[in-house]
PDB file of C-alpha atoms in Angstrom:
ATOM      1  CA  UNK A  24      -1.108  16.879 -12.337  1.00 83.00           C
ATOM      2  CA  UNK A  25      -0.269  13.196 -12.106  1.00 80.00           C
ATOM      3  CA  UNK A  26      -2.757  11.535  -9.859  1.00 91.00           C
ATOM      4  CA  UNK A  27      -5.012   8.643  -9.008  1.00 95.00           C
ATOM      5  CA  UNK A  28      -8.621   9.611  -8.427  1.00 96.00           C
ATOM      6  CA  UNK A  29     -11.364   7.652  -6.747  1.00 97.00           C
ATOM      7  CA  UNK A  30     -15.109   8.202  -6.591  1.00 97.00           C
ATOM      8  CA  UNK A  31     -17.004   8.428  -4.436  1.00 97.00           C
ATOM      9  CA  UNK A  32     -14.841   9.455  -1.490  1.00 95.00           C
ATOM     10  CA  UNK A  33     -17.529   8.525   1.005  1.00 96.00           C
ATOM     11  CA  UNK A  34     -20.402   6.112   0.614  1.00 96.00           C
ATOM     12  CA  UNK A  35     -23.018   4.732   2.963  1.00 97.00           C
ATOM     13  CA  UNK A  36     -25.138   1.940   1.570  1.00 96.00           C
ATOM     14  CA  UNK A  37     -27.252  -0.990   2.654  1.00 96.00           C
ATOM     15  CA  UNK A  38     -26.619  -4.697   2.491  1.00 97.00           C
ATOM     16  CA  UNK A  39     -27.166  -6.185  -0.946  1.00 96.00           C
ATOM     17  CA  UNK A  40     -27.273  -2.982  -2.974  1.00 96.00           C
ATOM     18  CA  UNK A  41     -24.753  -3.239  -5.767  1.00 97.00           C
ATOM     19  CA  UNK A  42     -22.174  -0.493  -5.942  1.00 97.00           C
ATOM     20  CA  UNK A  43     -19.128   0.498  -7.957  1.00 98.00           C
ATOM     21  CA  UNK A  44     -16.134   2.506  -6.806  1.00 98.00           C
ATOM     22  CA  UNK A  45     -14.294   4.059  -9.700  1.00 98.00           C
ATOM     23  CA  UNK A  46     -10.539   4.501  -9.973  1.00 98.00           C
ATOM     24  CA  UNK A  47      -8.758   6.431 -12.674  1.00 98.00           C
ATOM     25  CA  UNK A  48      -5.112   7.319 -13.229  1.00 97.00           C
ATOM     26  CA  UNK A  49      -3.584   9.738 -15.714  1.00 94.00           C
ATOM     27  CA  UNK A  50      -0.011   8.452 -15.646  1.00 92.00           C
ATOM     28  CA  UNK A  51      -0.384   5.752 -18.301  1.00 90.00           C
ATOM     29  CA  UNK A  52       0.445   3.109 -15.706  1.00 89.00           C
ATOM     30  CA  UNK A  53       0.064  -0.519 -16.646  1.00 88.00           C
ATOM     31  CA  UNK A  54      -0.311  -1.877 -13.118  1.00 87.00           C
ATOM     32  CA  UNK A  55      -3.318  -1.045 -10.958  1.00 91.00           C
ATOM     33  CA  UNK A  56      -4.478  -2.469  -7.690  1.00 92.00           C
ATOM     34  CA  UNK A  57      -7.183  -2.239  -5.043  1.00 96.00           C
ATOM     35  CA  UNK A  58      -6.567  -2.444  -1.299  1.00 95.00           C
ATOM     36  CA  UNK A  59      -8.723  -2.280   1.759  1.00 96.00           C
ATOM     37  CA  UNK A  60      -7.441  -0.796   4.976  1.00 93.00           C
ATOM     38  CA  UNK A  61      -8.794  -1.964   8.304  1.00 92.00           C
ATOM     39  CA  UNK A  62      -7.603  -1.008  11.799  1.00 87.00           C
ATOM     40  CA  UNK A  63      -4.856  -3.285  13.012  1.00 84.00           C
ATOM     41  CA  UNK A  64      -4.652  -5.129   9.704  1.00 88.00           C
ATOM     42  CA  UNK A  65      -2.877  -2.622   7.503  1.00 87.00           C
ATOM     43  CA  UNK A  66      -3.590  -2.743   3.792  1.00 90.00           C
ATOM     44  CA  UNK A  67      -4.665  -5.947   2.154  1.00 92.00           C
ATOM     45  CA  UNK A  68      -4.789  -6.362  -1.565  1.00 91.00           C
ATOM     46  CA  UNK A  69      -8.153  -7.226  -3.107  1.00 94.00           C
ATOM     47  CA  UNK A  70      -7.396  -7.446  -6.835  1.00 93.00           C
ATOM     48  CA  UNK A  71      -4.745  -6.229  -9.185  1.00 90.00           C
ATOM     49  CA  UNK A  72      -4.337  -5.756 -12.892  1.00 90.00           C
ATOM     50  CA  UNK A  73      -1.173  -6.061 -14.922  1.00 85.00           C
ATOM     51  CA  UNK A  74      -2.687  -4.371 -17.958  1.00 86.00           C
ATOM     52  CA  UNK A  75      -5.897  -4.042 -19.958  1.00 91.00           C
ATOM     53  CA  UNK A  76      -8.015  -7.190 -19.696  1.00 92.00           C
ATOM     54  CA  UNK A  77      -5.497  -8.785 -17.295  1.00 89.00           C
ATOM     55  CA  UNK A  78      -6.644  -9.070 -13.695  1.00 91.00           C
ATOM     56  CA  UNK A  79      -5.927 -11.407 -10.809  1.00 88.00           C
ATOM     57  CA  UNK A  80      -6.918 -11.984  -7.216  1.00 90.00           C
ATOM     58  CA  UNK A  81      -5.051 -10.525  -4.313  1.00 87.00           C
ATOM     59  CA  UNK A  82      -5.251 -11.684  -0.725  1.00 86.00           C
ATOM     60  CA  UNK A  83      -8.910 -10.853   0.011  1.00 93.00           C
ATOM     61  CA  UNK A  84     -10.912 -11.047  -3.246  1.00 95.00           C
ATOM     62  CA  UNK A  85     -14.124 -12.577  -1.872  1.00 96.00           C
ATOM     63  CA  UNK A  86     -17.167 -10.413  -2.489  1.00 97.00           C
ATOM     64  CA  UNK A  87     -15.448  -8.159  -5.018  1.00 98.00           C
ATOM     65  CA  UNK A  88     -15.135  -7.936  -8.771  1.00 97.00           C
ATOM     66  CA  UNK A  89     -12.982  -5.782 -11.004  1.00 97.00           C
ATOM     67  CA  UNK A  90     -12.611  -5.032 -14.661  1.00 96.00           C
ATOM     68  CA  UNK A  91      -9.909  -3.397 -16.759  1.00 96.00           C
ATOM     69  CA  UNK A  92     -11.354  -2.425 -20.099  1.00 96.00           C
ATOM     70  CA  UNK A  93      -9.250   0.701 -20.428  1.00 96.00           C
ATOM     71  CA  UNK A  94      -5.756   1.346 -19.235  1.00 94.00           C
ATOM     72  CA  UNK A  95      -6.658   4.352 -17.108  1.00 96.00           C
ATOM     73  CA  UNK A  96      -9.686   2.888 -15.275  1.00 97.00           C
ATOM     74  CA  UNK A  97      -9.966   0.060 -12.770  1.00 98.00           C
ATOM     75  CA  UNK A  98     -13.396   0.002 -11.104  1.00 98.00           C
ATOM     76  CA  UNK A  99     -14.119  -2.066  -8.010  1.00 98.00           C
ATOM     77  CA  UNK A 100     -17.536  -3.691  -7.964  1.00 98.00           C
ATOM     78  CA  UNK A 101     -19.394  -4.990  -4.945  1.00 97.00           C
ATOM     79  CA  UNK A 102     -22.279  -7.032  -6.328  1.00 95.00           C
ATOM     80  CA  UNK A 103     -23.944  -7.615  -2.968  1.00 97.00           C
ATOM     81  CA  UNK A 104     -22.223  -5.617  -0.242  1.00 97.00           C
ATOM     82  CA  UNK A 105     -22.213  -6.898   3.307  1.00 97.00           C
ATOM     83  CA  UNK A 106     -21.340  -5.147   6.580  1.00 97.00           C
ATOM     84  CA  UNK A 107     -17.941  -6.875   6.731  1.00 96.00           C
ATOM     85  CA  UNK A 108     -16.987  -4.908   3.637  1.00 98.00           C
ATOM     86  CA  UNK A 109     -17.195  -1.677   5.597  1.00 98.00           C
ATOM     87  CA  UNK A 110     -13.686  -0.366   5.173  1.00 97.00           C
ATOM     88  CA  UNK A 111     -11.401   2.262   3.682  1.00 95.00           C
ATOM     89  CA  UNK A 112     -10.517   1.396   0.105  1.00 97.00           C
ATOM     90  CA  UNK A 113      -7.476   2.558  -1.816  1.00 96.00           C
ATOM     91  CA  UNK A 114      -6.695   2.267  -5.478  1.00 96.00           C
ATOM     92  CA  UNK A 115      -3.065   2.350  -6.572  1.00 93.00           C
ATOM     93  CA  UNK A 116      -1.167   2.332  -9.830  1.00 92.00           C
ATOM     94  CA  UNK A 117       2.405   1.951 -10.964  1.00 87.00           C
ATOM     95  CA  UNK A 118       4.521   1.529 -14.040  1.00 80.00           C
ATOM     96  CA  UNK A 119       4.733  -1.995 -15.264  1.00 68.00           C
ATOM     97  CA  UNK A 120       7.112  -3.941 -17.373  1.00 60.00           C
ATOM     98  CA  UNK A 121       5.312  -5.813 -20.071  1.00 55.00           C
ATOM     99  CA  UNK A 122       5.672  -9.519 -19.684  1.00 52.00           C
ATOM    100  CA  UNK A 123       7.433  -9.248 -16.370  1.00 56.00           C
ATOM    101  CA  UNK A 124       4.944  -9.585 -13.540  1.00 51.00           C
ATOM    102  CA  UNK A 125       7.688  -9.319 -10.956  1.00 53.00           C
ATOM    103  CA  UNK A 126       8.932  -5.993 -12.203  1.00 56.00           C
ATOM    104  CA  UNK A 127       5.464  -4.545 -12.452  1.00 50.00           C
ATOM    105  CA  UNK A 128       4.785  -4.748  -8.760  1.00 51.00           C
ATOM    106  CA  UNK A 129       8.379  -3.775  -8.065  1.00 57.00           C
ATOM    107  CA  UNK A 130       7.797  -0.149  -8.877  1.00 70.00           C
ATOM    108  CA  UNK A 131       6.535   2.540  -6.537  1.00 79.00           C
ATOM    109  CA  UNK A 132       2.773   2.501  -6.270  1.00 85.00           C
ATOM    110  CA  UNK A 133       0.846   5.773  -6.353  1.00 90.00           C
ATOM    111  CA  UNK A 134      -2.248   5.763  -4.215  1.00 93.00           C
ATOM    112  CA  UNK A 135      -5.604   7.423  -4.605  1.00 94.00           C
ATOM    113  CA  UNK A 136      -7.221   9.442  -1.794  1.00 92.00           C
ATOM    114  CA  UNK A 137      -9.333   6.563  -0.533  1.00 94.00           C
ATOM    115  CA  UNK A 138     -13.019   5.715  -0.402  1.00 96.00           C
ATOM    116  CA  UNK A 139     -14.626   5.232   2.957  1.00 95.00           C
ATOM    117  CA  UNK A 140     -17.438   2.711   2.568  1.00 97.00           C
ATOM    118  CA  UNK A 141     -20.032   1.895   5.201  1.00 97.00           C
ATOM    119  CA  UNK A 142     -22.429  -0.982   4.619  1.00 97.00           C
ATOM    120  CA  UNK A 143     -25.395  -1.027   6.972  1.00 96.00           C
TER     121      UNK A 143
ATOM    122  CA  UNK B  13       3.208 -16.768   2.048  1.00 67.00           C
ATOM    123  CA  UNK B  14       5.147 -13.689   2.932  1.00 73.00           C
ATOM    124  CA  UNK B  15       4.180 -11.684   6.002  1.00 85.00           C
ATOM    125  CA  UNK B  16       5.237  -8.386   7.493  1.00 91.00           C
ATOM    126  CA  UNK B  17       5.278  -7.547  11.189  1.00 93.00           C
ATOM    127  CA  UNK B  18       5.292  -4.119  12.705  1.00 95.00           C
ATOM    128  CA  UNK B  19       5.417  -4.682  16.420  1.00 87.00           C
ATOM    129  CA  UNK B  20       4.931  -1.088  17.497  1.00 89.00           C
ATOM    130  CA  UNK B  21       1.299  -0.219  16.999  1.00 91.00           C
ATOM    131  CA  UNK B  22       1.472   3.247  18.518  1.00 95.00           C
ATOM    132  CA  UNK B  23       4.558   5.301  19.282  1.00 97.00           C
ATOM    133  CA  UNK B  24       4.447   8.625  21.090  1.00 97.00           C
ATOM    134  CA  UNK B  25       7.493  10.893  21.049  1.00 97.00           C
ATOM    135  CA  UNK B  26       8.368  14.452  21.859  1.00 97.00           C
ATOM    136  CA  UNK B  27       9.766  16.720  19.192  1.00 96.00           C
ATOM    137  CA  UNK B  28      13.498  16.268  18.609  1.00 96.00           C
ATOM    138  CA  UNK B  29      13.461  12.704  19.919  1.00 97.00           C
ATOM    139  CA  UNK B  30      14.969   9.981  17.776  1.00 97.00           C
ATOM    140  CA  UNK B  31      12.717   7.488  16.051  1.00 97.00           C
ATOM    141  CA  UNK B  32      13.076   3.848  15.170  1.00 97.00           C
ATOM    142  CA  UNK B  33      10.140   1.822  13.899  1.00 97.00           C
ATOM    143  CA  UNK B  34      10.573  -1.899  13.561  1.00 96.00           C
ATOM    144  CA  UNK B  35       9.683  -3.960  10.533  1.00 96.00           C
ATOM    145  CA  UNK B  36      10.324  -7.684  10.140  1.00 96.00           C
ATOM    146  CA  UNK B  37       9.305  -9.871   7.249  1.00 92.00           C
ATOM    147  CA  UNK B  38       9.165 -13.569   6.698  1.00 89.00           C
ATOM    148  CA  UNK B  39      10.530 -14.637   3.353  1.00 79.00           C
ATOM    149  CA  UNK B  40      13.820 -16.248   2.535  1.00 70.00           C
ATOM    150  CA  UNK B  41      14.312 -15.131  -1.025  1.00 75.00           C
ATOM    151  CA  UNK B  42      14.915 -11.859  -2.789  1.00 77.00           C
ATOM    152  CA  UNK B  43      12.795  -9.031  -1.457  1.00 82.00           C
ATOM    153  CA  UNK B  44      12.054  -5.444  -2.241  1.00 86.00           C
ATOM    154  CA  UNK B  45      11.196  -3.341   0.778  1.00 91.00           C
ATOM    155  CA  UNK B  46       9.222  -0.149   1.164  1.00 93.00           C
ATOM    156  CA  UNK B  47       8.106   2.303   3.795  1.00 96.00           C
ATOM    157  CA  UNK B  48       4.952   4.288   3.131  1.00 95.00           C
ATOM    158  CA  UNK B  49       3.531   7.118   5.210  1.00 96.00           C
ATOM    159  CA  UNK B  50      -0.081   8.178   5.583  1.00 93.00           C
ATOM    160  CA  UNK B  51      -0.594  11.649   7.029  1.00 93.00           C
ATOM    161  CA  UNK B  52      -3.971  12.314   8.663  1.00 90.00           C
ATOM    162  CA  UNK B  53      -6.691  12.384   6.055  1.00 85.00           C
ATOM    163  CA  UNK B  54      -4.307  11.769   3.179  1.00 86.00           C
ATOM    164  CA  UNK B  55      -3.388   8.881   0.950  1.00 86.00           C
ATOM    165  CA  UNK B  56      -0.272   6.773   1.242  1.00 90.00           C
ATOM    166  CA  UNK B  57       2.985   8.210  -0.001  1.00 91.00           C
ATOM    167  CA  UNK B  58       6.289   6.467  -0.533  1.00 91.00           C
ATOM    168  CA  UNK B  59       8.969   7.376   2.022  1.00 94.00           C
ATOM    169  CA  UNK B  60      11.764   5.165   0.768  1.00 93.00           C
ATOM    170  CA  UNK B  61      12.479   1.837  -0.847  1.00 91.00           C
ATOM    171  CA  UNK B  62      15.186  -0.786  -1.013  1.00 91.00           C
ATOM    172  CA  UNK B  63      15.812  -2.890  -4.092  1.00 85.00           C
ATOM    173  CA  UNK B  64      19.500  -3.771  -3.980  1.00 83.00           C
ATOM    174  CA  UNK B  65      22.921  -2.357  -3.198  1.00 88.00           C
ATOM    175  CA  UNK B  66      23.644  -0.240  -0.145  1.00 92.00           C
ATOM    176  CA  UNK B  67      21.474  -1.602   2.672  1.00 93.00           C
ATOM    177  CA  UNK B  68      21.184   1.862   4.210  1.00 96.00           C
ATOM    178  CA  UNK B  69      18.529   3.695   2.249  1.00 94.00           C
ATOM    179  CA  UNK B  70      17.762   7.381   2.554  1.00 95.00           C
ATOM    180  CA  UNK B  71      14.311   8.693   1.832  1.00 93.00           C
ATOM    181  CA  UNK B  72      12.414  11.926   1.945  1.00 91.00           C
ATOM    182  CA  UNK B  73      12.050  14.241   4.947  1.00 93.00           C
ATOM    183  CA  UNK B  74      15.177  12.941   6.673  1.00 95.00           C
ATOM    184  CA  UNK B  75      14.034   9.337   7.027  1.00 97.00           C
ATOM    185  CA  UNK B  76      16.300   6.390   6.463  1.00 97.00           C
ATOM    186  CA  UNK B  77      16.014   2.641   6.770  1.00 97.00           C
ATOM    187  CA  UNK B  78      18.488  -0.171   7.061  1.00 96.00           C
ATOM    188  CA  UNK B  79      18.007  -3.546   5.484  1.00 94.00           C
ATOM    189  CA  UNK B  80      19.549  -6.295   7.612  1.00 94.00           C
ATOM    190  CA  UNK B  81      19.131  -9.490   5.670  1.00 90.00           C
ATOM    191  CA  UNK B  82      20.260 -11.773   8.490  1.00 91.00           C
ATOM    192  CA  UNK B  83      17.569 -10.363  10.746  1.00 93.00           C
ATOM    193  CA  UNK B  84      14.873 -10.096   8.070  1.00 93.00           C
ATOM    194  CA  UNK B  85      14.440  -6.509   9.164  1.00 95.00           C
ATOM    195  CA  UNK B  86      13.983  -3.110   7.541  1.00 96.00           C
ATOM    196  CA  UNK B  87      13.690  -0.636  10.393  1.00 97.00           C
ATOM    197  CA  UNK B  88      12.823   2.998   9.772  1.00 97.00           C
ATOM    198  CA  UNK B  89      14.796   5.722  11.539  1.00 97.00           C
ATOM    199  CA  UNK B  90      14.890   9.462  11.903  1.00 97.00           C
ATOM    200  CA  UNK B  91      17.353  11.205  14.214  1.00 97.00           C
ATOM    201  CA  UNK B  92      15.036  14.051  15.227  1.00 97.00           C
ATOM    202  CA  UNK B  93      11.283  13.948  14.704  1.00 97.00           C
ATOM    203  CA  UNK B  94       9.007  16.913  14.175  1.00 96.00           C
ATOM    204  CA  UNK B  95       5.375  17.453  14.983  1.00 96.00           C
ATOM    205  CA  UNK B  96       4.649  17.240  11.252  1.00 96.00           C
ATOM    206  CA  UNK B  97       5.876  13.630  11.253  1.00 97.00           C
ATOM    207  CA  UNK B  98       2.708  12.594  13.061  1.00 97.00           C
ATOM    208  CA  UNK B  99       1.270   9.961  10.749  1.00 97.00           C
ATOM    209  CA  UNK B 100       0.783   6.267  10.251  1.00 95.00           C
ATOM    210  CA  UNK B 101       3.760   4.380   8.832  1.00 97.00           C
ATOM    211  CA  UNK B 102       3.516   1.186   6.855  1.00 95.00           C
ATOM    212  CA  UNK B 103       6.248  -1.231   5.979  1.00 95.00           C
ATOM    213  CA  UNK B 104       5.691  -3.283   2.826  1.00 92.00           C
ATOM    214  CA  UNK B 105       7.466  -6.198   1.229  1.00 88.00           C
ATOM    215  CA  UNK B 106       7.432  -7.485  -2.308  1.00 82.00           C
ATOM    216  CA  UNK B 107       8.966 -10.922  -2.526  1.00 72.00           C
ATOM    217  CA  UNK B 108      10.148 -12.480  -5.737  1.00 61.00           C
ATOM    218  CA  UNK B 109       8.588 -15.751  -6.680  1.00 53.00           C
ATOM    219  CA  UNK B 110      10.503 -18.500  -8.329  1.00 45.00           C
ATOM    220  CA  UNK B 111       9.862 -19.317 -11.960  1.00 43.00           C
ATOM    221  CA  UNK B 112       6.103 -19.651 -11.593  1.00 45.00           C
ATOM    222  CA  UNK B 113       5.614 -16.351 -13.353  1.00 45.00           C
ATOM    223  CA  UNK B 114       2.697 -15.274 -11.220  1.00 48.00           C
ATOM    224  CA  UNK B 115       2.800 -11.634 -10.334  1.00 50.00           C
ATOM    225  CA  UNK B 116       3.678 -10.617  -6.831  1.00 56.00           C
ATOM    226  CA  UNK B 117       2.020  -7.980  -4.841  1.00 68.00           C
ATOM    227  CA  UNK B 118       3.004  -5.791  -1.959  1.00 77.00           C
ATOM    228  CA  UNK B 119       2.279  -7.207   1.464  1.00 85.00           C
ATOM    229  CA  UNK B 120       1.792  -4.480   4.042  1.00 90.00           C
ATOM    230  CA  UNK B 121       2.369  -4.554   7.752  1.00 92.00           C
ATOM    231  CA  UNK B 122      -0.416  -3.502  10.089  1.00 92.00           C
ATOM    232  CA  UNK B 123       1.034  -0.025  10.480  1.00 94.00           C
ATOM    233  CA  UNK B 124       2.513   2.062  13.282  1.00 95.00           C
ATOM    234  CA  UNK B 125       0.794   5.223  14.382  1.00 95.00           C
ATOM    235  CA  UNK B 126       3.387   7.842  15.309  1.00 97.00           C
ATOM    236  CA  UNK B 127       2.294  10.782  17.430  1.00 97.00           C
ATOM    237  CA  UNK B 128       4.814  13.571  17.948  1.00 97.00           C
ATOM    238  CA  UNK B 129       4.057  15.927  20.790  1.00 96.00           C
ATOM    239  CA  UNK B 130       5.020  19.572  20.281  1.00 90.00           C
TER     240      UNK B 130
END
């Protein structure tokens, strides 16, 4: 089954304790992205990746890191989580068009089930 | 920077009522437009999208949307809603940059929660 998976689905942690949220897709998609969803703000993009070893900042990258060492995986890293990072996080992927950044984000994005993170 | 406005934060309808959810964006160039739906406890799913051509786009589950370029709008409609349409609906815009080459990302609206009463 084609899907985007995220782990963990729920996480409660404390301020400053490094954590990683994993994202994996089995559709051979080039483009992957992380969003956070907050009430009244919709989804805001944190980081995205056009392909392996190619990442860039979205609208709200502060306090987050990502890496793209393999095509299928795009982990989100919080080096020192703070309470304002309490949110619902979604990973998404889509087909890309090599060398055409516009077309890559033009395609339908498939979303993971979400990770609800609470930072105390 | 592009922005997307969904002015209706919460809409409550009875079954069989007609639905129209507003979506306005601010960008003067070429845009691609999307509506996503998030059912309770589930991830986002694509309802429909507009890239070019006929401005009236039909999606899944009887939804449609009309792109009106002069009004910068992409409103979502359904003639007769069902209880199972209860969900949060997000409009999203992907605007084409000029020749800078930097990738563009989807910008989402804040969402509209639709509650359909049986």
